[in-house]
PDB file of C-alpha atoms in Angstrom:
ATOM      1  CA  UNK A  27       0.047  -0.093  -0.059  1.00  0.00           C
ATOM      2  CA  UNK A  28       2.911   2.309   0.680  1.00  0.00           C
ATOM      3  CA  UNK A  29       4.309   1.799  -2.667  1.00  0.00           C
ATOM      4  CA  UNK A  30       0.894   2.498  -4.483  1.00  0.00           C
ATOM      5  CA  UNK A  31       0.387   5.715  -2.249  1.00  0.00           C
ATOM      6  CA  UNK A  32       3.678   6.907  -3.460  1.00  0.00           C
ATOM      7  CA  UNK A  33       2.872   6.495  -7.043  1.00  0.00           C
ATOM      8  CA  UNK A  34      -0.227   8.227  -6.506  1.00  0.00           C
ATOM      9  CA  UNK A  35       1.345  11.085  -4.575  1.00  0.00           C
ATOM     10  CA  UNK A  36       3.951  11.681  -7.314  1.00  0.00           C
ATOM     11  CA  UNK A  37       1.035  11.332 -10.117  1.00  0.00           C
ATOM     12  CA  UNK A  38      -0.640  14.031  -8.330  1.00  0.00           C
ATOM     13  CA  UNK A  39       2.142  16.249  -8.143  1.00  0.00           C
ATOM     14  CA  UNK A  40       2.772  16.187 -11.758  1.00  0.00           C
ATOM     15  CA  UNK A  41      -1.020  16.772 -12.549  1.00  0.00           C
ATOM     16  CA  UNK A  42      -0.807  19.542 -10.227  1.00  0.00           C
ATOM     17  CA  UNK A  43       2.231  21.169 -12.167  1.00  0.00           C
ATOM     18  CA  UNK A  44       0.143  20.666 -15.410  1.00  0.00           C
ATOM     19  CA  UNK A  45      -2.830  22.449 -14.105  1.00  0.00           C
ATOM     20  CA  UNK A  46      -0.837  25.149 -12.684  1.00  0.00           C
ATOM     21  CA  UNK A  47       1.130  25.811 -15.804  1.00  0.00           C
ATOM     22  CA  UNK A  48      -0.258  23.797 -18.477  1.00  0.00           C
ATOM     23  CA  UNK A  49       2.070  23.607 -21.675  1.00  0.00           C
ATOM     24  CA  UNK A  50       1.267  24.189 -25.127  1.00  0.00           C
ATOM     25  CA  UNK A  51       1.465  21.664 -27.909  1.00  0.00           C
ATOM     26  CA  UNK A  52       4.274  23.190 -29.799  1.00  0.00           C
ATOM     27  CA  UNK A  53       6.509  24.286 -26.961  1.00  0.00           C
ATOM     28  CA  UNK A  54       6.010  20.585 -25.263  1.00  0.00           C
ATOM     29  CA  UNK A  55       6.932  18.811 -28.599  1.00  0.00           C
ATOM     30  CA  UNK A  56      10.112  21.157 -28.770  1.00  0.00           C
ATOM     31  CA  UNK A  57      10.759  19.973 -25.102  1.00  0.00           C
ATOM     32  CA  UNK A  58      10.417  16.476 -26.153  1.00  0.00           C
ATOM     33  CA  UNK A  59      12.758  16.697 -29.230  1.00  0.00           C
ATOM     34  CA  UNK A  60      15.440  18.912 -26.925  1.00  0.00           C
ATOM     35  CA  UNK A  61      15.110  16.027 -24.079  1.00  0.00           C
ATOM     36  CA  UNK A  62      14.548  12.818 -25.869  1.00  0.00           C
ATOM     37  CA  UNK A  63      14.678  12.783 -29.526  1.00  0.00           C
ATOM     38  CA  UNK A  64      17.789  15.284 -30.457  1.00  0.00           C
ATOM     39  CA  UNK A  65      20.426  13.184 -28.372  1.00  0.00           C
ATOM     40  CA  UNK A  66      19.305   9.889 -29.726  1.00  0.00           C
ATOM     41  CA  UNK A  67      19.482  11.109 -33.622  1.00  0.00           C
ATOM     42  CA  UNK A  68      16.724  13.695 -34.116  1.00  0.00           C
ATOM     43  CA  UNK A  69      13.976  11.564 -35.549  1.00  0.00           C
ATOM     44  CA  UNK A  70      10.845   9.762 -33.968  1.00  0.00           C
ATOM     45  CA  UNK A  71       7.209   8.595 -34.924  1.00  0.00           C
ATOM     46  CA  UNK A  72       4.702  10.923 -34.611  1.00  0.00           C
ATOM     47  CA  UNK A  73       2.737   8.407 -32.443  1.00  0.00           C
ATOM     48  CA  UNK A  74       5.203   8.823 -29.773  1.00  0.00           C
ATOM     49  CA  UNK A  75       4.591  12.516 -29.520  1.00  0.00           C
ATOM     50  CA  UNK A  76       0.823  11.941 -29.346  1.00  0.00           C
ATOM     51  CA  UNK A  77       1.158   9.505 -26.518  1.00  0.00           C
ATOM     52  CA  UNK A  78       3.817  11.398 -24.649  1.00  0.00           C
ATOM     53  CA  UNK A  79       1.804  14.718 -24.862  1.00  0.00           C
ATOM     54  CA  UNK A  80      -1.389  12.923 -23.985  1.00  0.00           C
ATOM     55  CA  UNK A  81       0.254  12.299 -20.406  1.00  0.00           C
ATOM     56  CA  UNK A  82       0.226  16.110 -20.029  1.00  0.00           C
ATOM     57  CA  UNK A  83      -3.192  16.716 -21.428  1.00  0.00           C
ATOM     58  CA  UNK A  84      -2.552  17.703 -24.710  1.00  0.00           C
ATOM     59  CA  UNK A  85      -4.955  16.209 -27.334  1.00  0.00           C
ATOM     60  CA  UNK A  86      -3.926  14.439 -30.604  1.00  0.00           C
ATOM     61  CA  UNK A  87      -5.426  17.009 -32.641  1.00  0.00           C
ATOM     62  CA  UNK A  88      -3.267  19.849 -30.892  1.00  0.00           C
ATOM     63  CA  UNK A  89      -0.128  17.647 -31.659  1.00  0.00           C
ATOM     64  CA  UNK A  90      -1.006  17.224 -34.950  1.00  0.00           C
ATOM     65  CA  UNK A  91      -1.609  20.886 -35.676  1.00  0.00           C
ATOM     66  CA  UNK A  92       1.611  21.867 -33.859  1.00  0.00           C
ATOM     67  CA  UNK A  93       3.867  19.309 -35.701  1.00  0.00           C
ATOM     68  CA  UNK A  94       2.304  20.771 -39.054  1.00  0.00           C
ATOM     69  CA  UNK A  95       3.180  24.470 -37.683  1.00  0.00           C
ATOM     70  CA  UNK A  96       6.802  23.156 -36.847  1.00  0.00           C
ATOM     71  CA  UNK A  97       7.078  21.671 -40.299  1.00  0.00           C
ATOM     72  CA  UNK A  98       5.996  25.113 -41.817  1.00  0.00           C
ATOM     73  CA  UNK A  99       8.637  27.184 -39.738  1.00  0.00           C
ATOM     74  CA  UNK A 100      11.528  24.848 -40.999  1.00  0.00           C
ATOM     75  CA  UNK A 101      11.867  23.272 -37.523  1.00  0.00           C
ATOM     76  CA  UNK A 102      10.694  19.566 -38.363  1.00  0.00           C
ATOM     77  CA  UNK A 103      11.299  17.703 -41.492  1.00  0.00           C
ATOM     78  CA  UNK A 104       8.558  14.721 -42.370  1.00  0.00           C
ATOM     79  CA  UNK A 105       8.941  11.562 -43.755  1.00  0.00           C
ATOM     80  CA  UNK A 106       6.710   8.164 -44.296  1.00  0.00           C
ATOM     81  CA  UNK A 107       7.520   4.639 -43.915  1.00  0.00           C
ATOM     82  CA  UNK A 108       4.581   2.622 -44.881  1.00  0.00           C
ATOM     83  CA  UNK A 109       1.554   4.111 -43.041  1.00  0.00           C
ATOM     84  CA  UNK A 110       3.645   5.694 -40.404  1.00  0.00           C
ATOM     85  CA  UNK A 111       4.749   9.265 -40.304  1.00  0.00           C
ATOM     86  CA  UNK A 112       8.114  10.178 -38.673  1.00  0.00           C
ATOM     87  CA  UNK A 113       9.503  13.604 -38.087  1.00  0.00           C
ATOM     88  CA  UNK A 114      13.234  14.780 -37.894  1.00  0.00           C
ATOM     89  CA  UNK A 115      14.829  18.044 -37.012  1.00  0.00           C
ATOM     90  CA  UNK A 116      15.869  20.079 -39.401  1.00  0.00           C
ATOM     91  CA  UNK A 117      19.737  20.754 -39.611  1.00  0.00           C
ATOM     92  CA  UNK A 118      19.151  24.722 -38.245  1.00  0.00           C
ATOM     93  CA  UNK A 119      16.605  23.292 -35.500  1.00  0.00           C
ATOM     94  CA  UNK A 120      19.497  20.697 -34.321  1.00  0.00           C
ATOM     95  CA  UNK A 121      21.846  23.599 -34.289  1.00  0.00           C
ATOM     96  CA  UNK A 122      19.119  25.677 -31.956  1.00  0.00           C
ATOM     97  CA  UNK A 123      18.562  22.620 -29.915  1.00  0.00           C
ATOM     98  CA  UNK A 124      22.163  22.279 -29.252  1.00  0.00           C
ATOM     99  CA  UNK A 125      22.801  25.738 -28.121  1.00  0.00           C
ATOM    100  CA  UNK A 126      19.671  25.432 -25.765  1.00  0.00           C
ATOM    101  CA  UNK A 127      21.132  22.110 -24.179  1.00  0.00           C
ATOM    102  CA  UNK A 128      24.557  23.619 -23.489  1.00  0.00           C
ATOM    103  CA  UNK A 129      22.493  26.135 -21.359  1.00  0.00           C
ATOM    104  CA  UNK A 130      20.413  23.518 -19.468  1.00  0.00           C
ATOM    105  CA  UNK A 131      23.259  20.761 -19.021  1.00  0.00           C
ATOM    106  CA  UNK A 132      26.542  22.363 -19.147  1.00  0.00           C
ATOM    107  CA  UNK A 133      25.962  25.910 -17.729  1.00  0.00           C
ATOM    108  CA  UNK A 134      29.529  27.362 -17.959  1.00  0.00           C
ATOM    109  CA  UNK A 135      29.227  30.347 -15.957  1.00  0.00           C
ATOM    110  CA  UNK A 136      30.383  33.835 -17.719  1.00  0.00           C
ATOM    111  CA  UNK A 137      33.477  35.063 -16.056  1.00  0.00           C
ATOM    112  CA  UNK A 138      33.761  38.677 -17.980  1.00  0.00           C
ATOM    113  CA  UNK A 139      31.939  41.239 -19.667  1.00  0.00           C
ATOM    114  CA  UNK A 140      31.671  42.718 -22.945  1.00  0.00           C
ATOM    115  CA  UNK A 141      30.416  45.769 -24.558  1.00  0.00           C
ATOM    116  CA  UNK A 142      28.965  45.246 -28.343  1.00  0.00           C
ATOM    117  CA  UNK A 143      28.220  47.691 -31.086  1.00  0.00           C
ATOM    118  CA  UNK A 144      25.975  46.539 -33.869  1.00  0.00           C
ATOM    119  CA  UNK A 145      27.385  47.104 -37.119  1.00  0.00           C
ATOM    120  CA  UNK A 146      24.449  45.804 -39.449  1.00  0.00           C
ATOM    121  CA  UNK A 147      22.019  48.202 -41.047  1.00  0.00           C
ATOM    122  CA  UNK A 148      18.923  46.354 -39.205  1.00  0.00           C
ATOM    123  CA  UNK A 149      19.678  48.049 -35.754  1.00  0.00           C
ATOM    124  CA  UNK A 150      16.404  47.662 -33.954  1.00  0.00           C
ATOM    125  CA  UNK A 151      16.375  43.966 -35.063  1.00  0.00           C
ATOM    126  CA  UNK A 152      19.873  43.351 -33.757  1.00  0.00           C
ATOM    127  CA  UNK A 153      19.453  45.236 -30.548  1.00  0.00           C
ATOM    128  CA  UNK A 154      16.508  42.998 -29.832  1.00  0.00           C
ATOM    129  CA  UNK A 155      18.542  39.774 -30.784  1.00  0.00           C
ATOM    130  CA  UNK A 156      21.309  40.967 -28.454  1.00  0.00           C
ATOM    131  CA  UNK A 157      18.717  41.519 -25.420  1.00  0.00           C
ATOM    132  CA  UNK A 158      17.546  37.713 -26.191  1.00  0.00           C
ATOM    133  CA  UNK A 159      20.985  36.557 -25.431  1.00  0.00           C
ATOM    134  CA  UNK A 160      21.007  38.404 -21.829  1.00  0.00           C
ATOM    135  CA  UNK A 161      22.564  42.029 -23.107  1.00  0.00           C
ATOM    136  CA  UNK A 162      21.380  45.345 -21.907  1.00  0.00           C
ATOM    137  CA  UNK A 163      21.129  48.600 -23.930  1.00  0.00           C
ATOM    138  CA  UNK A 164      23.211  51.463 -23.090  1.00  0.00           C
ATOM    139  CA  UNK A 165      22.348  53.397 -25.798  1.00  0.00           C
ATOM    140  CA  UNK A 166      20.901  53.261 -29.522  1.00  0.00           C
ATOM    141  CA  UNK A 167      23.535  51.310 -30.869  1.00  0.00           C
ATOM    142  CA  UNK A 168      25.611  49.788 -27.702  1.00  0.00           C
ATOM    143  CA  UNK A 169      24.833  47.031 -25.355  1.00  0.00           C
ATOM    144  CA  UNK A 170      26.618  45.371 -22.482  1.00  0.00           C
ATOM    145  CA  UNK A 171      26.593  41.951 -21.120  1.00  0.00           C
ATOM    146  CA  UNK A 172      28.332  38.762 -20.002  1.00  0.00           C
ATOM    147  CA  UNK A 173      31.095  37.431 -22.140  1.00  0.00           C
ATOM    148  CA  UNK A 174      29.641  34.743 -24.686  1.00  0.00           C
ATOM    149  CA  UNK A 175      28.981  33.836 -28.032  1.00  0.00           C
ATOM    150  CA  UNK A 176      26.543  36.538 -29.722  1.00  0.00           C
ATOM    151  CA  UNK A 177      23.676  35.480 -31.978  1.00  0.00           C
ATOM    152  CA  UNK A 178      25.425  34.641 -35.636  1.00  0.00           C
ATOM    153  CA  UNK A 179      23.042  37.021 -37.650  1.00  0.00           C
ATOM    154  CA  UNK A 180      24.714  39.964 -35.588  1.00  0.00           C
ATOM    155  CA  UNK A 181      27.500  41.522 -37.197  1.00  0.00           C
ATOM    156  CA  UNK A 182      29.262  43.865 -34.395  1.00  0.00           C
ATOM    157  CA  UNK A 183      32.148  45.263 -33.079  1.00  0.00           C
ATOM    158  CA  UNK A 184      32.755  43.826 -29.742  1.00  0.00           C
ATOM    159  CA  UNK A 185      35.097  44.917 -27.016  1.00  0.00           C
ATOM    160  CA  UNK A 186      35.892  42.337 -24.049  1.00  0.00           C
ATOM    161  CA  UNK A 187      36.084  43.780 -20.743  1.00  0.00           C
ATOM    162  CA  UNK A 188      37.228  42.881 -16.998  1.00  0.00           C
ATOM    163  CA  UNK A 189      36.046  44.765 -13.870  1.00  0.00           C
ATOM    164  CA  UNK A 190      39.605  46.557 -13.009  1.00  0.00           C
ATOM    165  CA  UNK A 191      38.426  47.644  -9.675  1.00  0.00           C
ATOM    166  CA  UNK A 192      35.075  48.419  -7.740  1.00  0.00           C
ATOM    167  CA  UNK A 193      33.829  44.765  -7.919  1.00  0.00           C
ATOM    168  CA  UNK A 194      31.771  45.547  -4.963  1.00  0.00           C
ATOM    169  CA  UNK A 195      29.660  47.812  -7.178  1.00  0.00           C
ATOM    170  CA  UNK A 196      28.648  45.066  -9.583  1.00  0.00           C
ATOM    171  CA  UNK A 197      25.434  43.971  -8.164  1.00  0.00           C
ATOM    172  CA  UNK A 198      24.537  47.819  -8.340  1.00  0.00           C
ATOM    173  CA  UNK A 199      25.590  47.954 -11.991  1.00  0.00           C
ATOM    174  CA  UNK A 200      23.521  45.054 -12.534  1.00  0.00           C
ATOM    175  CA  UNK A 201      20.326  46.229 -10.770  1.00  0.00           C
ATOM    176  CA  UNK A 202      20.644  49.453 -12.915  1.00  0.00           C
ATOM    177  CA  UNK A 203      20.602  47.622 -16.275  1.00  0.00           C
ATOM    178  CA  UNK A 204      18.834  44.304 -15.748  1.00  0.00           C
ATOM    179  CA  UNK A 205      15.390  43.835 -13.963  1.00  0.00           C
ATOM    180  CA  UNK A 206      16.397  40.516 -12.232  1.00  0.00           C
ATOM    181  CA  UNK A 207      13.240  40.156  -9.948  1.00  0.00           C
ATOM    182  CA  UNK A 208      11.341  38.598 -12.501  1.00  0.00           C
ATOM    183  CA  UNK A 209      13.733  35.976 -12.967  1.00  0.00           C
ATOM    184  CA  UNK A 210      14.280  35.536  -9.384  1.00  0.00           C
ATOM    185  CA  UNK A 211      10.352  34.937  -9.045  1.00  0.00           C
ATOM    186  CA  UNK A 212      10.459  32.569 -11.724  1.00  0.00           C
ATOM    187  CA  UNK A 213      13.365  30.653  -9.986  1.00  0.00           C
ATOM    188  CA  UNK A 214      11.464  30.448  -6.664  1.00  0.00           C
ATOM    189  CA  UNK A 215       8.195  29.429  -8.340  1.00  0.00           C
ATOM    190  CA  UNK A 216      10.335  26.444 -10.219  1.00  0.00           C
ATOM    191  CA  UNK A 217      11.619  25.396  -6.671  1.00  0.00           C
ATOM    192  CA  UNK A 218       8.348  25.402  -5.122  1.00  0.00           C
ATOM    193  CA  UNK A 219       6.600  23.338  -7.738  1.00  0.00           C
ATOM    194  CA  UNK A 220       9.803  20.557  -8.181  1.00  0.00           C
ATOM    195  CA  UNK A 221      10.989  20.299  -4.726  1.00  0.00           C
ATOM    196  CA  UNK A 222       7.872  18.287  -3.525  1.00  0.00           C
ATOM    197  CA  UNK A 223       8.666  16.044  -6.382  1.00  0.00           C
ATOM    198  CA  UNK A 224      12.032  15.488  -5.407  1.00  0.00           C
ATOM    199  CA  UNK A 225      11.379  15.016  -1.739  1.00  0.00           C
ATOM    200  CA  UNK A 226       8.646  12.357  -2.605  1.00  0.00           C
ATOM    201  CA  UNK A 227      11.042  10.496  -5.188  1.00  0.00           C
ATOM    202  CA  UNK A 228      13.686  10.759  -2.758  1.00  0.00           C
ATOM    203  CA  UNK A 229      11.676   8.295  -0.459  1.00  0.00           C
ATOM    204  CA  UNK A 230      13.255   5.571  -2.555  1.00  0.00           C
ATOM    205  CA  UNK A 231       9.783   3.914  -3.695  1.00  0.00           C
ATOM    206  CA  UNK A 232       9.231   3.112  -7.398  1.00  0.00           C
ATOM    207  CA  UNK A 233       6.888   5.386  -9.685  1.00  0.00           C
ATOM    208  CA  UNK A 234       5.717   4.089 -13.115  1.00  0.00           C
ATOM    209  CA  UNK A 235       8.006   4.573 -16.026  1.00  0.00           C
ATOM    210  CA  UNK A 236       5.374   6.923 -17.900  1.00  0.00           C
ATOM    211  CA  UNK A 237       4.905   9.315 -15.237  1.00  0.00           C
ATOM    212  CA  UNK A 238       8.734   9.407 -14.619  1.00  0.00           C
ATOM    213  CA  UNK A 239       9.162  10.438 -18.228  1.00  0.00           C
ATOM    214  CA  UNK A 240       6.087  13.006 -17.933  1.00  0.00           C
ATOM    215  CA  UNK A 241       7.867  14.429 -14.763  1.00  0.00           C
ATOM    216  CA  UNK A 242      11.144  14.757 -16.431  1.00  0.00           C
ATOM    217  CA  UNK A 243       9.851  16.405 -19.288  1.00  0.00           C
ATOM    218  CA  UNK A 244       8.042  18.917 -17.342  1.00  0.00           C
ATOM    219  CA  UNK A 245      11.105  19.666 -15.152  1.00  0.00           C
ATOM    220  CA  UNK A 246      12.872  20.507 -18.426  1.00  0.00           C
ATOM    221  CA  UNK A 247      10.143  22.324 -19.946  1.00  0.00           C
ATOM    222  CA  UNK A 248       9.793  24.506 -17.248  1.00  0.00           C
ATOM    223  CA  UNK A 249      13.497  25.100 -16.315  1.00  0.00           C
ATOM    224  CA  UNK A 250      14.202  25.743 -19.940  1.00  0.00           C
ATOM    225  CA  UNK A 251      11.784  28.558 -20.052  1.00  0.00           C
ATOM    226  CA  UNK A 252      13.788  30.213 -17.239  1.00  0.00           C
ATOM    227  CA  UNK A 253      16.858  29.522 -18.094  1.00  0.00           C
ATOM    228  CA  UNK A 254      16.827  30.569 -21.516  1.00  0.00           C
ATOM    229  CA  UNK A 255      15.495  34.031 -20.307  1.00  0.00           C
ATOM    230  CA  UNK A 256      17.995  34.529 -17.538  1.00  0.00           C
ATOM    231  CA  UNK A 257      20.875  36.806 -18.765  1.00  0.00           C
ATOM    232  CA  UNK A 258      23.019  34.511 -16.686  1.00  0.00           C
ATOM    233  CA  UNK A 259      25.521  37.321 -15.555  1.00  0.00           C
ATOM    234  CA  UNK A 260      28.519  36.517 -13.804  1.00  0.00           C
ATOM    235  CA  UNK A 261      28.207  35.345 -10.171  1.00  0.00           C
ATOM    236  CA  UNK A 262      29.944  38.506  -8.578  1.00  0.00           C
ATOM    237  CA  UNK A 263      26.983  40.811 -10.263  1.00  0.00           C
ATOM    238  CA  UNK A 264      24.053  38.730  -8.631  1.00  0.00           C
ATOM    239  CA  UNK A 265      22.271  39.311  -5.576  1.00  0.00           C
ATOM    240  CA  UNK A 266      23.182  37.532  -2.304  1.00  0.00           C
ATOM    241  CA  UNK A 267      19.972  35.636  -2.344  1.00  0.00           C
ATOM    242  CA  UNK A 268      19.977  34.986  -5.910  1.00  0.00           C
ATOM    243  CA  UNK A 269      17.731  31.497  -6.484  1.00  0.00           C
ATOM    244  CA  UNK A 270      18.938  30.469  -9.366  1.00  0.00           C
ATOM    245  CA  UNK A 271      21.963  28.193  -7.953  1.00  0.00           C
ATOM    246  CA  UNK A 272      19.265  26.272  -5.864  1.00  0.00           C
ATOM    247  CA  UNK A 273      17.001  25.874  -8.857  1.00  0.00           C
ATOM    248  CA  UNK A 274      19.840  24.739 -11.190  1.00  0.00           C
ATOM    249  CA  UNK A 275      20.786  22.004  -8.446  1.00  0.00           C
ATOM    250  CA  UNK A 276      17.156  20.843  -7.909  1.00  0.00           C
ATOM    251  CA  UNK A 277      17.042  20.500 -11.757  1.00  0.00           C
ATOM    252  CA  UNK A 278      19.882  18.550 -11.937  1.00  0.00           C
ATOM    253  CA  UNK A 279      19.505  16.299  -8.992  1.00  0.00           C
ATOM    254  CA  UNK A 280      15.805  15.520  -9.915  1.00  0.00           C
ATOM    255  CA  UNK A 281      16.801  15.054 -13.671  1.00  0.00           C
ATOM    256  CA  UNK A 282      19.277  12.223 -12.733  1.00  0.00           C
ATOM    257  CA  UNK A 283      16.987  10.688  -9.921  1.00  0.00           C
ATOM    258  CA  UNK A 284      14.128  10.647 -12.821  1.00  0.00           C
ATOM    259  CA  UNK A 285      16.393   9.289 -15.841  1.00  0.00           C
ATOM    260  CA  UNK A 286      16.911   5.483 -15.216  1.00  0.00           C
ATOM    261  CA  UNK A 287      13.040   4.982 -15.354  1.00  0.00           C
ATOM    262  CA  UNK A 288      12.299   7.313 -17.830  1.00  0.00           C
ATOM    263  CA  UNK A 289      14.866   6.258 -20.415  1.00  0.00           C
ATOM    264  CA  UNK A 290      13.941   2.569 -19.953  1.00  0.00           C
ATOM    265  CA  UNK A 291      10.432   3.946 -20.895  1.00  0.00           C
ATOM    266  CA  UNK A 292      12.014   5.653 -24.144  1.00  0.00           C
ATOM    267  CA  UNK A 293      13.704   2.716 -25.204  1.00  0.00           C
ATOM    268  CA  UNK A 294      10.488   0.536 -24.508  1.00  0.00           C
ATOM    269  CA  UNK A 295       8.243   2.854 -26.518  1.00  0.00           C
ATOM    270  CA  UNK A 296       9.762   5.317 -28.791  1.00  0.00           C
ATOM    271  CA  UNK A 297      10.480   4.354 -32.342  1.00  0.00           C
ATOM    272  CA  UNK A 298      11.922   5.227 -35.687  1.00  0.00           C
ATOM    273  CA  UNK A 299      11.563   3.799 -39.234  1.00  0.00           C
ATOM    274  CA  UNK A 300      14.600   1.901 -38.289  1.00  0.00           C
ATOM    275  CA  UNK A 301      13.853   0.498 -35.053  1.00  0.00           C
ATOM    276  CA  UNK A 302      13.609   1.675 -31.108  1.00  0.00           C
ATOM    277  CA  UNK A 303      15.270   4.672 -29.814  1.00  0.00           C
ATOM    278  CA  UNK A 304      18.277   3.638 -27.627  1.00  0.00           C
ATOM    279  CA  UNK A 305      18.137   4.022 -23.809  1.00  0.00           C
ATOM    280  CA  UNK A 306      21.314   5.777 -23.993  1.00  0.00           C
ATOM    281  CA  UNK A 307      23.695   7.533 -26.015  1.00  0.00           C
ATOM    282  CA  UNK A 308      26.909   9.472 -25.927  1.00  0.00           C
ATOM    283  CA  UNK A 309      25.150  12.752 -25.832  1.00  0.00           C
ATOM    284  CA  UNK A 310      22.808  11.632 -22.900  1.00  0.00           C
ATOM    285  CA  UNK A 311      25.867  10.020 -21.044  1.00  0.00           C
ATOM    286  CA  UNK A 312      27.681  13.321 -21.504  1.00  0.00           C
ATOM    287  CA  UNK A 313      24.595  15.148 -20.135  1.00  0.00           C
ATOM    288  CA  UNK A 314      24.384  13.043 -17.061  1.00  0.00           C
ATOM    289  CA  UNK A 315      28.296  13.721 -16.413  1.00  0.00           C
ATOM    290  CA  UNK A 316      27.862  17.395 -16.597  1.00  0.00           C
ATOM    291  CA  UNK A 317      24.647  17.259 -14.416  1.00  0.00           C
ATOM    292  CA  UNK A 318      26.216  15.246 -11.949  1.00  0.00           C
ATOM    293  CA  UNK A 319      29.195  18.025 -11.599  1.00  0.00           C
ATOM    294  CA  UNK A 320      26.338  20.656 -11.118  1.00  0.00           C
ATOM    295  CA  UNK A 321      24.426  18.455  -8.492  1.00  0.00           C
ATOM    296  CA  UNK A 322      27.378  18.264  -6.352  1.00  0.00           C
ATOM    297  CA  UNK A 323      28.434  21.884  -6.585  1.00  0.00           C
TER     298      UNK A 323
END
């Protein structure tokens, strides 16, 4: 009875997360590809998408509509084998997914700063692209932000910068140029939703494989939305009570805890035209290694 109660508890926690923040079909399919499909070759049967989305309350009709729109947007490419339809990531989408995975699983902390002056003709579009990767505007054609790669479409003059003195003023500098409060609140909400899942799972009682996969996908789905919007400033510029580190540790610990059961479900249920998806791949093992380091940090 204790085992069944634990299963029911974690199922109810997953349902509560879905009710509080129901995912849209297109965004959740992106999560499925990023977490499951991309590190295993980038192609899967549409039936697996339908079944997995049903676990978080997304209907088959919404899945098929979302897949069609992702094809039109150039993110998915369709192919048929007999009566079955399979969809693979386009090369451009694989590059985009790889960059997002680096933020989620590797998370190299920025150590320095850079000033960027866009040099193209579409100034406003270029400034907006810089803002999307965490830069802040200093003027009509000048941005500042953590030292990292820039969007490939933005031609720019880049000045690398380090703090020569006054490092104690970095938090005030960051507060002047970035509104960190919404990011902090998003991390705290993430901790509030997923800490009970981690605590229930830590009891050591088994849960069914489908629920484990749904829980991991929701974990990735919600953390991805927060982490990709976070400007990811150098640690010295962040407030002392910054919740991002605790959220990242929780993400790493719960992802690793759910993965053995979730990955067995992937191997048992997910297929391509040439056979089942692998339980593990070189990419999934690298992700686990990077998360293991983060969980112990």
